[in-house]
Coordinates of C-alpha atoms in Angstrom, one line a residue:
Chain A
M1 CA 4.2 -3.0 25.8
D2 CA 4.7 -5.5 28.6
Q3 CA 3.4 -8.8 27.2
N4 CA 2.6 -10.0 30.7
K5 CA 0.4 -7.1 31.6
T6 CA -1.5 -5.9 28.6
P7 CA -4.1 -3.1 29.0
G8 CA -6.8 -5.6 28.2
E9 CA -6.1 -7.5 31.4
K10 CA -6.9 -4.5 33.6
P11 CA -10.0 -5.2 35.6
G12 CA -13.1 -3.5 34.1
H13 CA -11.7 -3.3 30.6
P14 CA -12.6 -6.1 28.1
P15 CA -9.7 -7.7 26.3
A16 CA -11.3 -7.1 22.9
Q17 CA -11.0 -3.3 23.3
A18 CA -7.4 -3.6 24.1
T19 CA -6.6 -5.9 21.2
L20 CA -8.5 -3.6 18.8
H21 CA -7.3 -0.1 19.6
E22 CA -4.3 -0.7 21.8
V23 CA -2.1 -2.6 19.4
R24 CA -1.2 0.7 17.9
T25 CA 2.2 2.1 18.7
A26 CA 4.5 4.8 17.2
E27 CA 6.5 2.1 15.7
N28 CA 3.6 0.4 13.8
S29 CA 1.5 3.5 13.1
A30 CA 4.0 6.4 12.7
A31 CA 7.1 4.8 11.2
Y32 CA 7.1 7.6 8.6
L33 CA 7.6 10.2 11.4
L34 CA 10.3 8.4 13.4
P35 CA 13.4 9.3 11.4
K36 CA 12.5 13.0 11.6
L37 CA 11.7 12.6 15.3
Q38 CA 15.1 11.1 16.0
T39 CA 16.8 13.9 14.1
M40 CA 14.9 16.5 16.1
K41 CA 15.6 14.7 19.4
E42 CA 19.4 14.8 18.7
S43 CA 19.3 18.6 18.6
N44 CA 16.7 18.9 21.3
P45 CA 16.0 16.0 23.7
H46 CA 13.2 18.0 25.4
L47 CA 10.8 17.8 22.5
K48 CA 7.1 18.5 23.2
L49 CA 4.8 16.3 21.2
L50 CA 1.0 16.6 20.8
D51 CA -1.1 13.5 19.9
V52 CA -4.5 14.7 18.7
G53 CA -7.3 12.0 19.0
S54 CA -5.1 10.0 21.3
G55 CA -7.9 7.5 22.2
S56 CA -6.7 4.9 24.6
G57 CA -3.2 6.4 24.4
T58 CA -1.0 3.5 23.2
I59 CA 0.6 5.6 20.5
S60 CA 1.1 8.5 22.8
V61 CA 2.8 6.3 25.4
S62 CA 5.2 4.8 22.8
F63 CA 6.1 8.4 21.7
A64 CA 6.7 9.2 25.4
K65 CA 9.1 6.3 25.6
L66 CA 11.0 7.5 22.5
I67 CA 11.5 11.0 24.0
P68 CA 12.2 10.2 27.7
E69 CA 13.5 13.7 28.3
G70 CA 10.6 15.3 26.3
H71 CA 6.9 15.4 27.0
V72 CA 3.8 14.1 25.3
T73 CA 0.3 15.6 25.5
G74 CA -2.6 13.5 24.3
V75 CA -6.0 15.1 23.6
D76 CA -9.2 13.4 22.7
V77 CA -12.7 14.8 22.0
N78 CA -14.2 12.0 24.1
P79 CA -13.5 12.7 27.8
N80 CA -14.6 9.2 28.7
I81 CA -11.5 7.6 27.1
L82 CA -9.1 9.8 29.2
P83 CA -9.0 7.5 32.3
R84 CA -8.2 4.6 30.1
A85 CA -5.3 6.5 28.4
R86 CA -4.0 7.4 31.8
A87 CA -4.2 3.8 32.9
V88 CA -2.2 2.7 29.8
A89 CA 0.5 5.2 30.6
E90 CA 0.6 4.1 34.3
M91 CA 0.9 0.4 33.3
A92 CA 3.7 1.3 31.0
G93 CA 5.5 3.2 33.7
V94 CA 5.5 6.3 31.6
Q95 CA 5.4 9.6 33.5
N96 CA 6.4 12.3 30.8
I97 CA 2.8 12.3 29.5
E98 CA -0.6 13.9 30.2
F99 CA -4.0 13.5 28.7
Q100 CA -6.8 16.0 28.4
Q101 CA -10.1 16.7 26.6
G102 CA -9.8 18.7 23.4
N103 CA -11.3 19.2 20.0
I104 CA -9.1 19.1 16.9
N105 CA -10.9 22.0 15.4
K106 CA -10.1 24.2 18.5
L107 CA -7.1 22.9 20.3
P108 CA -6.8 24.2 23.9
F109 CA -3.2 25.4 23.4
A110 CA -1.4 28.6 22.6
D111 CA 0.2 29.2 19.2
E112 CA 3.6 27.5 18.7
T113 CA 3.4 25.2 21.7
F114 CA 4.6 21.9 20.3
D115 CA 7.6 20.6 18.3
I116 CA 5.6 17.8 16.8
T117 CA 1.8 17.7 16.3
F118 CA 0.5 14.3 15.3
C119 CA -2.8 12.6 14.5
H120 CA -3.6 9.1 13.3
Q121 CA -6.9 8.0 11.6
V122 CA -8.6 11.2 12.8
L123 CA -8.9 13.4 9.7
I124 CA -10.7 10.5 7.8
H125 CA -13.7 11.0 10.1
I126 CA -14.2 14.8 10.0
G127 CA -15.8 17.1 7.5
T128 CA -13.2 19.9 7.2
P129 CA -9.8 18.2 7.7
W130 CA -8.0 21.2 6.3
H131 CA -9.3 23.3 9.2
A132 CA -8.0 20.6 11.6
L133 CA -4.6 20.7 9.9
H134 CA -4.5 24.5 10.1
E135 CA -5.2 24.3 13.8
M136 CA -2.5 21.6 14.2
L137 CA -0.1 24.0 12.4
R138 CA -1.1 26.8 14.6
V139 CA -0.1 25.0 17.8
T140 CA 3.2 23.8 16.2
K141 CA 6.5 25.8 16.7
R142 CA 8.3 27.2 13.7
G143 CA 10.7 24.6 12.6
G144 CA 8.4 21.9 14.0
I145 CA 6.4 19.2 12.3
V146 CA 2.8 18.3 11.7
A147 CA 2.3 14.6 10.9
T148 CA -0.8 12.5 10.0
R149 CA -1.5 9.1 8.7
E150 CA -4.9 8.2 7.3
G151 CA -6.3 5.1 5.6
D152 CA -7.5 5.1 2.0
Y153 CA -10.5 2.9 2.6
E154 CA -11.4 2.9 -1.1
T155 CA -8.2 0.9 -1.8
E156 CA -9.3 -1.9 0.5
S157 CA -8.3 -5.2 -1.1
I158 CA -10.0 -8.4 0.1
W159 CA -9.6 -12.0 -1.1
P160 CA -11.7 -14.1 -1.5
E161 CA -14.1 -11.6 -3.2
L162 CA -17.3 -12.6 -1.5
P163 CA -20.1 -10.3 -2.6
E164 CA -21.3 -9.8 1.0
L165 CA -17.8 -8.5 2.0
D166 CA -18.2 -6.0 -0.8
K167 CA -21.5 -5.0 0.6
F168 CA -19.9 -4.7 4.0
H169 CA -17.2 -2.4 2.5
K170 CA -19.9 -0.2 1.0
L171 CA -21.8 -0.1 4.3
M172 CA -18.7 1.1 6.1
A173 CA -17.8 3.7 3.5
G174 CA -21.4 4.8 3.5
L175 CA -21.4 5.2 7.3
M176 CA -18.1 7.1 7.2
S177 CA -19.5 9.5 4.5
A178 CA -22.8 9.9 6.4
G179 CA -20.8 11.0 9.4
G180 CA -19.1 13.7 7.4
G181 CA -15.8 11.8 6.8
A182 CA -13.9 10.9 3.5
P183 CA -13.3 7.2 3.1
S184 CA -10.5 7.9 0.6
A185 CA -8.7 10.2 3.1
G186 CA -5.2 8.7 2.3
R187 CA -5.1 10.1 -1.2
R188 CA -6.4 13.6 -0.1
L189 CA -3.8 14.4 2.6
L190 CA -1.5 16.4 0.3
Y191 CA -4.5 18.4 -1.0
W192 CA -5.7 19.0 2.6
G193 CA -2.2 20.1 3.6
L194 CA -2.1 22.7 0.8
R195 CA -5.7 23.8 1.6
A196 CA -4.6 24.2 5.3
G197 CA -2.1 26.8 4.1
A198 CA 1.1 24.8 3.7
E199 CA 3.3 25.3 0.7
R200 CA 4.0 22.3 -1.5
N201 CA 7.7 22.3 -0.6
Q202 CA 6.8 22.0 3.1
I203 CA 5.0 18.7 2.6
T204 CA 6.6 15.3 2.4
V205 CA 4.2 12.5 1.2
S206 CA 4.6 8.8 1.7
Y207 CA 2.5 5.7 1.7
S208 CA 2.5 2.4 3.6
T209 CA 0.1 -0.5 4.1
T210 CA -1.9 -2.3 6.6
S211 CA -2.6 -6.0 5.8
Y212 CA -3.9 -9.1 7.4
H213 CA -2.9 -12.5 6.1
T214 CA -1.4 -14.5 9.0
L215 CA -1.5 -18.2 8.9
N216 CA -1.8 -19.6 12.3
D217 CA -4.5 -17.7 14.0
R218 CA -7.3 -16.9 11.7
K219 CA -9.5 -15.6 14.4
I220 CA -6.9 -13.0 15.4
C221 CA -6.5 -12.1 11.7
C222 CA -10.3 -11.6 11.4
K223 CA -10.4 -9.6 14.6
F224 CA -7.7 -7.2 13.2
H225 CA -9.4 -6.6 10.0
C226 CA -12.7 -6.1 11.7
S227 CA -11.0 -3.5 13.8
T228 CA -9.8 -1.8 10.6
L229 CA -13.2 -1.8 9.2
L230 CA -15.0 -0.7 12.4
L231 CA -12.5 1.9 13.4
A232 CA -13.6 3.8 10.4
I233 CA -16.8 4.6 12.2
A234 CA -15.4 5.0 15.7
V235 CA -15.5 8.8 15.6
M236 CA -19.1 8.7 14.6
A237 CA -19.7 7.5 18.2
L238 CA -20.9 4.1 17.2
I239 CA -20.2 1.5 19.8
V240 CA -17.3 -0.6 18.6
I241 CA -17.0 -3.4 21.0
F242 CA -16.4 -7.0 19.8
S243 CA -13.9 -9.7 20.2
L244 CA -12.4 -12.2 17.8
A245 CA -14.1 -13.2 14.6
Q246 CA -17.3 -14.0 16.4
G247 CA -17.4 -10.5 17.9
L248 CA -18.1 -8.8 14.6
C249 CA -20.7 -11.3 13.7
D250 CA -22.5 -10.8 17.0
Q251 CA -22.4 -7.0 16.4
L252 CA -23.8 -7.2 12.9
R253 CA -26.6 -9.4 14.1
G254 CA -27.7 -7.4 17.1
G255 CA -25.6 -4.4 17.9
S256 CA -25.6 -0.7 17.5
L257 CA -23.9 -0.8 14.1
R258 CA -26.9 -2.4 12.7
E259 CA -29.2 0.2 14.1
K260 CA -27.0 3.0 12.8
A261 CA -26.9 1.5 9.4
L262 CA -30.6 0.9 9.2
K263 CA -31.2 4.5 10.2
F264 CA -29.1 5.6 7.2
G265 CA -30.9 3.1 5.0
L266 CA -27.6 1.3 4.4
G267 CA -28.8 -2.3 5.0
T268 CA -31.6 -4.6 6.0
E269 CA -31.6 -7.3 8.7
N270 CA -31.1 -10.0 6.1
D271 CA -28.1 -8.1 4.7
F272 CA -26.4 -8.1 8.1
E273 CA -27.0 -11.8 8.5
E274 CA -25.4 -12.5 5.2
M275 CA -22.4 -10.2 5.9
A276 CA -21.9 -12.0 9.2
K277 CA -21.9 -15.4 7.4
A278 CA -19.4 -14.0 4.8
W279 CA -17.0 -12.9 7.5
E280 CA -17.2 -16.3 9.1
E281 CA -16.5 -17.9 5.7
W282 CA -13.6 -15.5 5.2
A283 CA -12.1 -16.4 8.6
E284 CA -12.1 -20.1 7.6
R285 CA -10.3 -19.7 4.3
D286 CA -6.6 -20.4 3.9
D287 CA -6.3 -17.9 1.1
A288 CA -7.9 -15.0 3.0
I289 CA -6.2 -11.6 2.9
L290 CA -7.1 -8.0 3.5
A291 CA -4.9 -5.1 2.7
M292 CA -5.2 -1.3 2.4
L293 CA -3.1 1.8 1.5
Q294 CA -2.3 4.3 4.2
G295 CA -1.5 7.9 3.2
E296 CA 1.0 9.9 5.2
I297 CA 2.2 13.5 5.2
L298 CA 4.8 15.4 7.2
I299 CA 4.4 19.2 7.1
Q300 CA 7.5 21.2 8.0
K301 CA 6.4 24.4 9.6
Chain B
M1 CA 23.1 1.8 -12.1
D2 CA 25.9 4.1 -13.2
Q3 CA 24.2 7.5 -13.3
N4 CA 26.7 8.7 -15.9
K5 CA 25.9 5.8 -18.3
T6 CA 22.3 4.9 -18.2
P7 CA 20.9 2.4 -20.6
G8 CA 18.8 5.1 -22.2
E9 CA 21.9 6.8 -23.5
K10 CA 23.0 3.8 -25.5
P11 CA 22.7 4.6 -29.2
G12 CA 19.6 3.2 -30.8
H13 CA 17.6 3.0 -27.6
P14 CA 15.2 5.8 -26.8
P15 CA 15.7 7.4 -23.4
A16 CA 12.0 7.0 -22.6
Q17 CA 12.2 3.2 -22.8
A18 CA 15.1 3.2 -20.3
T19 CA 13.4 5.5 -17.9
L20 CA 10.2 3.5 -18.0
H21 CA 11.3 -0.1 -17.5
E22 CA 14.9 0.3 -16.5
V23 CA 14.4 2.1 -13.2
R24 CA 13.5 -1.2 -11.7
T25 CA 16.1 -2.9 -9.5
A26 CA 16.1 -5.7 -7.0
E27 CA 16.3 -3.0 -4.3
N28 CA 13.2 -1.1 -5.4
S29 CA 11.2 -4.0 -6.8
A30 CA 12.2 -7.0 -4.7
A31 CA 12.9 -5.6 -1.2
Y32 CA 10.6 -8.3 0.2
L33 CA 13.0 -11.0 -1.1
L34 CA 16.3 -9.5 -0.1
P35 CA 16.5 -10.5 3.6
K36 CA 15.9 -14.1 2.5
L37 CA 18.4 -13.9 -0.3
Q38 CA 21.0 -12.6 2.1
T39 CA 20.4 -15.4 4.5
M40 CA 20.6 -18.0 1.7
K41 CA 23.8 -16.3 0.4
E42 CA 25.5 -16.6 3.7
S43 CA 25.2 -20.4 3.7
N44 CA 25.7 -20.7 -0.1
P45 CA 27.4 -17.8 -2.0
H46 CA 27.0 -19.7 -5.3
L47 CA 23.2 -19.2 -5.5
K48 CA 21.5 -19.7 -8.9
L49 CA 18.7 -17.2 -9.5
L50 CA 16.1 -17.3 -12.3
D51 CA 14.3 -14.0 -13.3
V52 CA 11.3 -14.9 -15.3
G53 CA 10.0 -12.2 -17.6
S54 CA 13.3 -10.3 -17.2
G55 CA 12.6 -7.7 -19.9
S56 CA 15.4 -5.3 -20.3
G57 CA 17.2 -6.9 -17.4
T58 CA 17.8 -4.2 -14.9
I59 CA 16.4 -6.3 -12.0
S60 CA 18.3 -9.3 -13.1
V61 CA 21.5 -7.3 -13.3
S62 CA 21.0 -5.9 -9.8
F63 CA 20.4 -9.5 -8.5
A64 CA 23.7 -10.5 -10.2
K65 CA 25.5 -7.7 -8.3
L66 CA 24.0 -9.0 -5.0
I67 CA 25.3 -12.5 -5.6
P68 CA 28.7 -11.9 -7.2
E69 CA 29.8 -15.5 -6.7
G70 CA 26.4 -16.8 -7.8
H71 CA 24.7 -16.8 -11.2
V72 CA 21.6 -15.2 -12.7
T73 CA 19.5 -16.4 -15.6
G74 CA 17.0 -14.1 -17.2
V75 CA 14.3 -15.4 -19.5
D76 CA 11.7 -13.5 -21.5
V77 CA 9.0 -14.6 -23.8
N78 CA 10.0 -11.9 -26.2
P79 CA 13.3 -12.7 -27.9
N80 CA 13.6 -9.1 -29.2
I81 CA 14.3 -7.8 -25.7
L82 CA 17.2 -10.1 -25.1
P83 CA 19.9 -7.9 -26.8
R84 CA 18.8 -5.0 -24.7
A85 CA 19.1 -7.1 -21.5
R86 CA 22.6 -8.2 -22.5
A87 CA 23.6 -4.6 -23.2
V88 CA 22.3 -3.5 -19.8
A89 CA 24.4 -6.3 -18.2
E90 CA 27.5 -5.3 -20.2
M91 CA 27.1 -1.6 -19.4
A92 CA 26.9 -2.6 -15.7
G93 CA 30.0 -4.7 -16.0
V94 CA 28.2 -7.8 -14.8
Q95 CA 29.3 -11.1 -16.1
N96 CA 27.6 -13.7 -13.9
I97 CA 24.5 -13.5 -15.9
E98 CA 22.9 -14.8 -19.1
F99 CA 19.6 -14.1 -20.9
Q100 CA 17.6 -16.5 -23.1
Q101 CA 14.1 -16.8 -24.6
G102 CA 11.6 -18.8 -22.5
N103 CA 7.9 -19.0 -21.7
I104 CA 6.8 -18.9 -18.0
N105 CA 4.4 -21.7 -18.7
K106 CA 7.1 -24.1 -20.0
L107 CA 10.4 -23.0 -18.6
P108 CA 13.4 -24.5 -20.6
F109 CA 15.1 -25.9 -17.4
A110 CA 15.3 -29.2 -15.6
D111 CA 13.5 -29.8 -12.3
E112 CA 15.2 -28.3 -9.3
T113 CA 17.7 -26.1 -11.1
F114 CA 17.5 -22.8 -9.2
D115 CA 17.8 -21.7 -5.6
I116 CA 15.6 -18.6 -6.2
T117 CA 13.0 -18.3 -8.9
F118 CA 11.6 -14.8 -9.3
C119 CA 9.1 -12.8 -11.4
H120 CA 7.9 -9.3 -11.2
Q121 CA 4.7 -7.9 -12.8
V122 CA 4.3 -10.9 -15.0
L123 CA 1.5 -13.0 -13.4
I124 CA -0.9 -10.0 -13.6
H125 CA -0.9 -10.4 -17.4
I126 CA -1.5 -14.1 -17.8
G127 CA -4.6 -16.3 -17.7
T128 CA -3.4 -19.2 -15.6
P129 CA -0.9 -17.7 -13.1
W130 CA -1.1 -20.8 -10.9
H131 CA 0.3 -22.9 -13.7
A132 CA 3.1 -20.4 -14.1
L133 CA 3.8 -20.6 -10.3
H134 CA 3.7 -24.4 -10.5
E135 CA 6.3 -24.3 -13.3
M136 CA 8.4 -21.9 -11.3
L137 CA 8.2 -24.3 -8.3
R138 CA 9.2 -27.2 -10.6
V139 CA 12.5 -25.6 -11.6
T140 CA 13.3 -24.5 -8.0
K141 CA 15.5 -26.7 -5.7
R142 CA 14.1 -28.1 -2.5
G143 CA 14.9 -25.6 0.2
G144 CA 14.7 -22.9 -2.5
I145 CA 12.4 -19.9 -2.9
V146 CA 9.8 -18.8 -5.4
A147 CA 9.1 -15.1 -5.2
T148 CA 6.7 -12.8 -7.0
R149 CA 5.4 -9.2 -6.7
E150 CA 2.4 -8.1 -8.6
G151 CA 0.3 -4.9 -8.6
D152 CA -3.2 -4.7 -7.4
Y153 CA -4.4 -2.3 -10.0
E154 CA -7.9 -2.1 -8.5
T155 CA -6.4 -0.3 -5.5
E156 CA -5.0 2.5 -7.7
S157 CA -5.5 5.7 -5.8
I158 CA -5.4 9.0 -7.8
W159 CA -5.8 12.6 -6.7
P160 CA -7.3 14.9 -8.0
E161 CA -10.2 12.6 -8.9
L162 CA -10.7 13.8 -12.5
P163 CA -13.5 11.8 -14.2
E164 CA -11.3 11.2 -17.3
L165 CA -8.6 9.6 -15.1
D166 CA -11.2 7.2 -13.8
K167 CA -12.1 6.4 -17.4
F168 CA -8.4 5.9 -18.2
H169 CA -8.2 3.5 -15.2
K170 CA -11.2 1.5 -16.5
L171 CA -9.7 1.4 -20.0
M172 CA -6.4 0.0 -18.7
A173 CA -8.2 -2.6 -16.5
G174 CA -10.4 -3.5 -19.4
L175 CA -7.4 -4.0 -21.7
M176 CA -5.6 -6.1 -19.0
S177 CA -8.7 -8.3 -18.6
A178 CA -9.2 -8.5 -22.3
G179 CA -5.7 -9.9 -22.6
G180 CA -6.4 -12.6 -20.1
G181 CA -4.8 -10.9 -17.1
A182 CA -6.2 -10.1 -13.6
P183 CA -5.9 -6.4 -12.7
S184 CA -6.3 -7.2 -9.0
A185 CA -3.4 -9.7 -9.1
G186 CA -1.8 -8.4 -5.9
R187 CA -4.7 -9.7 -3.7
R188 CA -4.8 -13.1 -5.5
L189 CA -1.1 -14.1 -5.0
L190 CA -1.8 -16.3 -1.9
Y191 CA -4.7 -18.0 -3.6
W192 CA -2.6 -18.6 -6.8
G193 CA 0.3 -20.0 -4.7
L194 CA -2.1 -22.4 -3.0
R195 CA -3.6 -23.4 -6.3
A196 CA -0.1 -24.0 -7.6
G197 CA 0.2 -26.7 -5.0
A198 CA 2.0 -25.0 -2.2
E199 CA 0.9 -25.5 1.4
R200 CA -0.3 -22.4 3.4
N201 CA 2.7 -22.7 5.8
Q202 CA 5.1 -22.5 2.9
I203 CA 3.8 -19.1 1.8
T204 CA 4.8 -15.7 3.3
V205 CA 2.6 -12.8 2.2
S206 CA 3.5 -9.1 2.3
Y207 CA 2.4 -5.8 0.8
S208 CA 4.2 -2.7 -0.3
T209 CA 3.3 0.3 -2.4
T210 CA 4.3 2.2 -5.5
S211 CA 3.5 5.9 -5.4
Y212 CA 4.2 9.1 -7.3
H213 CA 4.0 12.5 -5.6
T214 CA 7.3 14.3 -6.1
L215 CA 7.4 18.0 -6.0
N216 CA 10.1 19.3 -8.3
D217 CA 9.7 17.4 -11.5
R218 CA 6.1 16.9 -12.4
K219 CA 6.8 15.7 -15.8
I220 CA 9.0 12.9 -14.4
C221 CA 6.2 12.0 -11.9
C222 CA 3.7 11.9 -14.7
K223 CA 6.1 9.7 -16.8
F224 CA 6.4 7.3 -13.9
H225 CA 2.7 6.8 -13.3
C226 CA 2.1 6.5 -17.0
S227 CA 4.6 3.7 -17.0
T228 CA 2.8 2.0 -14.2
L229 CA -0.5 2.3 -16.1
L230 CA 0.9 1.3 -19.5
L231 CA 3.1 -1.6 -18.2
A232 CA -0.2 -3.2 -17.3
I233 CA -0.7 -3.9 -21.0
A234 CA 2.9 -4.5 -22.0
V235 CA 2.5 -8.3 -22.1
M236 CA -0.5 -7.8 -24.4
A237 CA 2.1 -6.8 -27.0
L238 CA 0.9 -3.3 -27.2
I239 CA 3.5 -0.8 -28.2
V240 CA 4.4 1.0 -25.1
I241 CA 6.8 3.8 -26.2
F242 CA 6.4 7.3 -24.9
S243 CA 8.4 9.8 -23.0
L244 CA 7.6 12.3 -20.3
A245 CA 4.1 13.5 -19.7
Q246 CA 3.6 14.5 -23.3
G247 CA 4.5 11.0 -24.4
L248 CA 1.4 9.5 -22.9
C249 CA -0.8 12.2 -24.4
D250 CA 0.7 11.6 -27.8
Q251 CA 0.0 7.9 -27.5
L252 CA -3.6 8.4 -26.4
R253 CA -4.1 10.7 -29.4
G254 CA -2.5 8.7 -32.1
G255 CA -0.8 5.6 -30.9
S256 CA -1.5 1.9 -30.9
L257 CA -3.1 2.0 -27.5
R258 CA -6.0 3.8 -29.0
E259 CA -6.3 1.3 -31.8
K260 CA -6.3 -1.6 -29.4
A261 CA -8.8 0.1 -27.1
L262 CA -11.1 0.9 -30.0
K263 CA -10.9 -2.7 -31.1
F264 CA -12.1 -3.8 -27.7
G265 CA -14.9 -1.2 -27.6
L266 CA -13.2 0.5 -24.7
G267 CA -13.2 4.0 -25.9
T268 CA -13.9 6.5 -28.6
E269 CA -11.6 9.1 -30.2
N270 CA -13.2 11.8 -28.1
D271 CA -12.6 9.8 -25.0
F272 CA -8.9 9.6 -25.7
E273 CA -8.6 13.3 -26.3
E274 CA -10.3 14.0 -23.0
M275 CA -8.1 11.5 -21.1
A276 CA -5.0 13.1 -22.6
K277 CA -6.2 16.5 -21.4
A278 CA -6.9 15.1 -17.9
W279 CA -3.3 13.7 -17.7
E280 CA -2.0 17.1 -18.7
E281 CA -4.1 18.8 -16.0
W282 CA -3.0 16.2 -13.5
A283 CA 0.7 16.9 -14.3
E284 CA 0.1 20.6 -13.6
R285 CA -1.4 20.2 -10.2
D286 CA 0.6 20.6 -7.0
D287 CA -1.8 18.2 -5.1
A288 CA -1.4 15.4 -7.7
I289 CA -0.7 11.9 -6.3
L290 CA -0.9 8.3 -7.5
A291 CA -0.4 5.3 -5.3
M292 CA -1.1 1.6 -5.6
L293 CA -0.8 -1.6 -3.5
Q294 CA 1.7 -4.3 -4.5
G295 CA 1.2 -7.8 -3.3
E296 CA 4.2 -10.1 -2.7
I297 CA 4.6 -13.8 -1.8
L298 CA 7.6 -15.9 -1.0
I299 CA 7.0 -19.7 -1.4
Q300 CA 9.5 -21.9 0.5
K301 CA 9.9 -25.1 -1.5

C-alpha cells in the first residue's frame, strides 16, 4: 500500500478505521495460500479469485496485485462497506477487481466459478461454518482451492496477566458465542472442512500466529491488539470504531460495546471502567505482549 | 540427520527415545535465531555457541553443522545423557562439538566466553528463569546473542475437545507447576529477559507454533503430541519413555507418570484409564489436531 496515501487519509474516513482493518494484506493474512496461488498462476495467469467477507478490501486488492492478469471478486454481507472497498482499490490503482453484496451462506455465483475461494476471520463469527465452506466449495472449480484462516481466540496469550484483561477476554469470547460464533474456530477448521463434505486427503492444515510486542510505539501495539479483540465481534454488527490505546478505553466507557455486553449480562459499568484502566496499564508496560494462534486450511477441490 | 542411520537405531537406545527428543534440529526449533546466526557467521566464521540443556544433542549437532569453522558446546544438568549426545555427534560426523555436565544456574564457563548462548524448552521447567537468563548473559560476549524458545502450554489447542484430554492437559500443567516450572513460559520470556537485567531495546520477541495434524500416520502424530506433553515434565526427572500412540497409554496405565501424579493428588487410577482411552480415540479421528504457541526471544548483549 502506498505509504503516502493510506486509505485512512481519504476524506470522510477516520484514520483509526484504516489502521484497524486495512493493515491486512494477502502477504500478512494469507501467507499459507500464496505458494499454491503462485503455482496455480504459473499454469493459468487468468485466475479468478473470490474473497468472501472482503470488508474494506485490502486483502482483495493485494490478491489482485498478485494476479494482474487474473480477476478478484470481493463480496461482503454488509453493503455499506462496498464503497470503501472500491475506494481502496481505486487508491491502489487496481482495476482487475470488483466488489458486490453477498452472503457466505448463499453466494450469488454459479457452481464452479472461481479458481480460488478465500475467506479470512469470517467463519469464527457464524453458526454453521460447515455450510459456508460447502457453499465456498460449490462456487469453486474442480482443481481449485478453498482457503480460510481463523483465529483461535481461546489461545490468546497476554502478559502481564492482569485480572481485568482476563475479564475482557471472557467478555469478548462471550459476545462472540452469543452472536453464534465459535471463539476457538482455529482448532475446528479441519473438522468443519470434513463436515462440509471434503475428504481428509483434500485438506492441508497449518498454523501461524498473530502477536503484538513492539518496543517503540506502545500505543500502536495497543491499537493492534484492541483490533484483534474487537474484530472478533465485528460480524455481530457492533460498532467497532476507536483509535490508538485511548480509543478502546473510550469505547469501553461509553460506546456501543458496553451496551451490547450489558444486554447479554456480560459486564457492569464498573467492570468496563476497570478493564479500560487495565488496558491503559498494559499499554504502559515494557513487558507487555499479546499473541494468538491462527488456524488455516486449504481444501483442494 | 542421516535418514538411513537415525540415533534410534543405535544398539541399546530405544527408537522411541530417538523419535521423541531427537527430531529437534536448529532448523525446526531455532528458526528465529538462524538469520542472526548467519549474519554473525559472515563477519566471524569462528563463532562459539553454547547450547544449555542440550539433552541428546540433536539441536547442538545441527548448530555445529551450520558453523563448520566454529565450535559448539552442549551442557546438560543430567550427566547420563552426555554419552548419548556424543554418540549423536559421532553418527552425524560432526567434530566441532563437545558435551559436558553443567547447571543453567551456575554455568561452568568464564564471563564472555560465547558468541551465542542458546536454550530450548528449558526455562519452562525452572523456578527462577530470570536467574538462568542472567547467567546465560554472563557467559555471552558483548555483541553476542542469548536466545531461547519456550512453549506456552496454556495455549495448547486440541480438537476434538474430549473432556479427558482437558484433564490430561491440567495434569501436565499441574505437574509442571509442582516441579517449579511455569506452563505459560512462552508469554513470559520478555518479562524474564527484562528481569534478567536486559534493556527492552536489547530484546527481540517473536512467536511460532508447533502443531500436529498429519493425515497418513496417525500413530506418529499421536507420538509427537505425546512427546510435547510429556517433555513438559522431563526436567522434573519423570521417566519419559514411550513409543507411538500406545506408548503413552501404557505409561498412563502403569508408568511412573501415574505414580508422580498420584503423589501430587493430580489424578486417580480411573482418571488415567479414561485419559488413555481418550488419547486412543483422538488418534483414531480424522479431524484430530493439536497446536501450541511457542514464545521466542533474542537478547542482544
